[in-house]
Coordinates of C-alpha atoms in Angstrom, one line a residue:
A1 CA 83.9 65.9 118.3
L2 CA 80.9 62.7 117.7
E3 CA 78.1 65.1 117.7
R4 CA 79.6 66.8 114.3
F5 CA 80.3 63.2 113.2
D6 CA 76.8 62.1 113.4
E7 CA 75.9 64.7 111.0
E8 CA 77.8 64.0 108.5
F9 CA 76.8 60.3 109.0
E10 CA 73.2 61.3 108.5
H11 CA 73.9 63.5 105.4
Q12 CA 76.2 60.4 103.7
L13 CA 74.1 58.8 104.4
E14 CA 71.2 60.6 102.9
A15 CA 73.7 61.2 99.7
T16 CA 74.4 57.5 99.4
T17 CA 70.3 56.9 99.7
I18 CA 69.1 59.2 96.6
A19 CA 72.1 58.1 94.7
S20 CA 71.2 54.7 95.4
K21 CA 74.9 54.2 96.7
P22 CA 75.9 51.4 99.9
L23 CA 77.7 52.8 102.8
S24 CA 79.6 50.5 105.3
V25 CA 79.7 51.0 108.8
L26 CA 83.1 49.4 110.5
M27 CA 82.8 49.6 114.5
A28 CA 86.7 48.6 116.3
D29 CA 88.0 47.6 119.3
I30 CA 91.2 47.5 120.5
D31 CA 91.6 43.9 121.9
N32 CA 93.3 43.7 124.8
L33 CA 93.7 47.4 126.4
K34 CA 92.6 46.5 130.4
K35 CA 95.7 44.0 130.1
I36 CA 97.8 46.7 128.6
N37 CA 97.1 49.2 131.5
D38 CA 97.2 46.7 134.4
Q39 CA 100.3 45.6 133.2
H40 CA 101.8 48.6 132.0
G41 CA 99.7 51.8 133.3
H42 CA 97.1 54.2 131.7
L43 CA 99.5 56.3 130.4
L44 CA 101.3 53.6 127.9
G45 CA 96.8 53.0 127.7
E46 CA 96.1 56.3 126.5
F47 CA 99.3 56.1 123.7
I48 CA 97.9 53.1 122.0
V49 CA 93.9 54.8 121.8
G50 CA 95.5 57.6 120.0
A51 CA 98.1 55.7 117.6
V52 CA 95.4 52.9 116.8
G53 CA 93.3 56.3 115.8
Q54 CA 96.3 57.7 114.3
I55 CA 96.1 54.7 112.3
I56 CA 92.8 54.7 111.5
G57 CA 92.5 58.4 110.5
E58 CA 95.6 58.1 107.8
L59 CA 93.3 55.7 105.8
H60 CA 90.1 57.5 106.3
A61 CA 91.3 60.7 104.9
K62 CA 89.7 60.5 101.5
E63 CA 86.9 60.2 99.7
G64 CA 83.8 61.8 102.3
R65 CA 85.2 58.6 104.8
Q66 CA 85.1 59.5 108.4
A67 CA 86.2 58.6 111.8
T68 CA 85.8 58.8 116.0
R69 CA 86.8 57.7 118.7
F70 CA 83.3 55.7 119.8
G71 CA 83.5 55.4 124.1
G72 CA 87.3 55.1 125.7
D73 CA 88.8 52.4 123.3
E74 CA 86.2 52.1 120.5
Y75 CA 86.3 53.8 117.1
Q76 CA 83.3 54.4 114.8
M77 CA 83.7 54.7 110.6
I78 CA 81.5 55.3 108.0
L79 CA 82.6 54.2 104.4
P80 CA 80.5 56.2 101.7
H81 CA 79.9 54.3 98.5
L82 CA 81.6 51.1 100.2
A83 CA 79.9 47.9 99.8
K84 CA 80.8 44.8 102.4
G85 CA 83.3 43.5 100.4
D86 CA 85.4 46.7 99.9
A87 CA 84.9 48.2 103.6
L88 CA 86.3 43.8 104.6
Q89 CA 89.1 45.0 102.5
I90 CA 89.1 48.4 104.2
A91 CA 88.9 46.2 107.8
E92 CA 91.4 44.1 106.8
E93 CA 93.9 46.4 106.3
V94 CA 93.0 48.4 110.0
R95 CA 93.5 45.5 111.8
R96 CA 96.8 44.5 109.8
R97 CA 98.6 48.0 111.0
V98 CA 97.4 48.0 114.3
E99 CA 98.8 44.4 114.7
E100 CA 102.4 44.9 112.9
Y101 CA 102.7 48.2 114.6
A102 CA 105.2 48.8 117.2
F103 CA 103.5 50.3 120.4
E104 CA 105.9 52.0 122.6
H105 CA 105.6 54.7 124.7
E106 CA 108.4 55.7 127.5
G107 CA 110.4 52.8 127.1
K108 CA 107.5 50.1 127.3
L109 CA 106.3 48.1 124.5
A110 CA 102.7 46.7 123.9
S111 CA 101.5 44.4 121.1
P112 CA 97.2 45.4 120.9
T113 CA 94.8 43.6 118.6
L114 CA 91.2 45.3 117.0
S115 CA 88.7 43.4 116.4
L116 CA 85.9 45.2 113.9
G117 CA 82.4 44.4 113.0
I118 CA 80.7 45.6 109.6
A119 CA 77.8 46.9 108.4
T120 CA 76.3 47.9 105.3
H121 CA 73.4 50.1 104.4
P122 CA 71.1 48.8 102.7
E123 CA 71.2 45.3 103.6
D124 CA 72.2 45.9 107.3
G125 CA 70.2 48.8 108.7
A126 CA 68.6 52.2 107.1
T127 CA 69.2 54.5 109.5
R128 CA 72.4 55.5 111.4
N129 CA 70.7 53.9 114.5
E130 CA 70.4 50.8 112.6
L131 CA 74.0 50.9 111.0
T132 CA 75.5 51.4 114.1
H133 CA 73.7 48.4 116.0
A134 CA 74.2 46.3 113.2
A135 CA 78.5 47.1 113.4
D136 CA 78.0 47.1 117.0
E137 CA 76.3 43.4 116.4
A138 CA 79.3 41.9 114.3
L139 CA 82.3 43.5 116.0
Y140 CA 81.1 41.7 118.7
R141 CA 81.2 39.0 117.2
A142 CA 84.7 39.3 115.9
K143 CA 85.1 39.7 120.0
R144 CA 83.6 36.3 120.9
A145 CA 85.7 34.8 117.8
G146 CA 89.2 35.6 120.4
G147 CA 89.6 38.4 118.3
N148 CA 92.4 40.0 116.4
T149 CA 89.1 39.1 113.3
V150 CA 86.7 41.4 111.2
S151 CA 83.2 40.4 111.5
E152 CA 80.3 41.1 109.5

């Protein structure tokens, strides 16, 4: 799935570059998953990873948007034709939906939060790797700020 995502990322980046349009990339990470796993077990943690993926997927099922799981509890999203301001609004919507969602599995309840980082082509990078790195750096700024936030 990640390989297909990367191919789509390259395709969208090329298309938006030719059209002189922006493309934004979001990286997201579940803030307190280790604590949830330690307190409630890995089954609840895996349920949360899947449910967060569904929340992200619901917001990315249009206009060439793509999302994928990127490592254990990280996700990457591409937003063709969206400048940073619009991407910030979508990232905030994802963050808010996760914060407000009641994650319950087999009688166990948890309240994870999400940190997100944003990078936008062309100002933050010209290639898939540059944009991924810039979004990842922004994500770590969000994590260092205490989590449950969006950083650019």
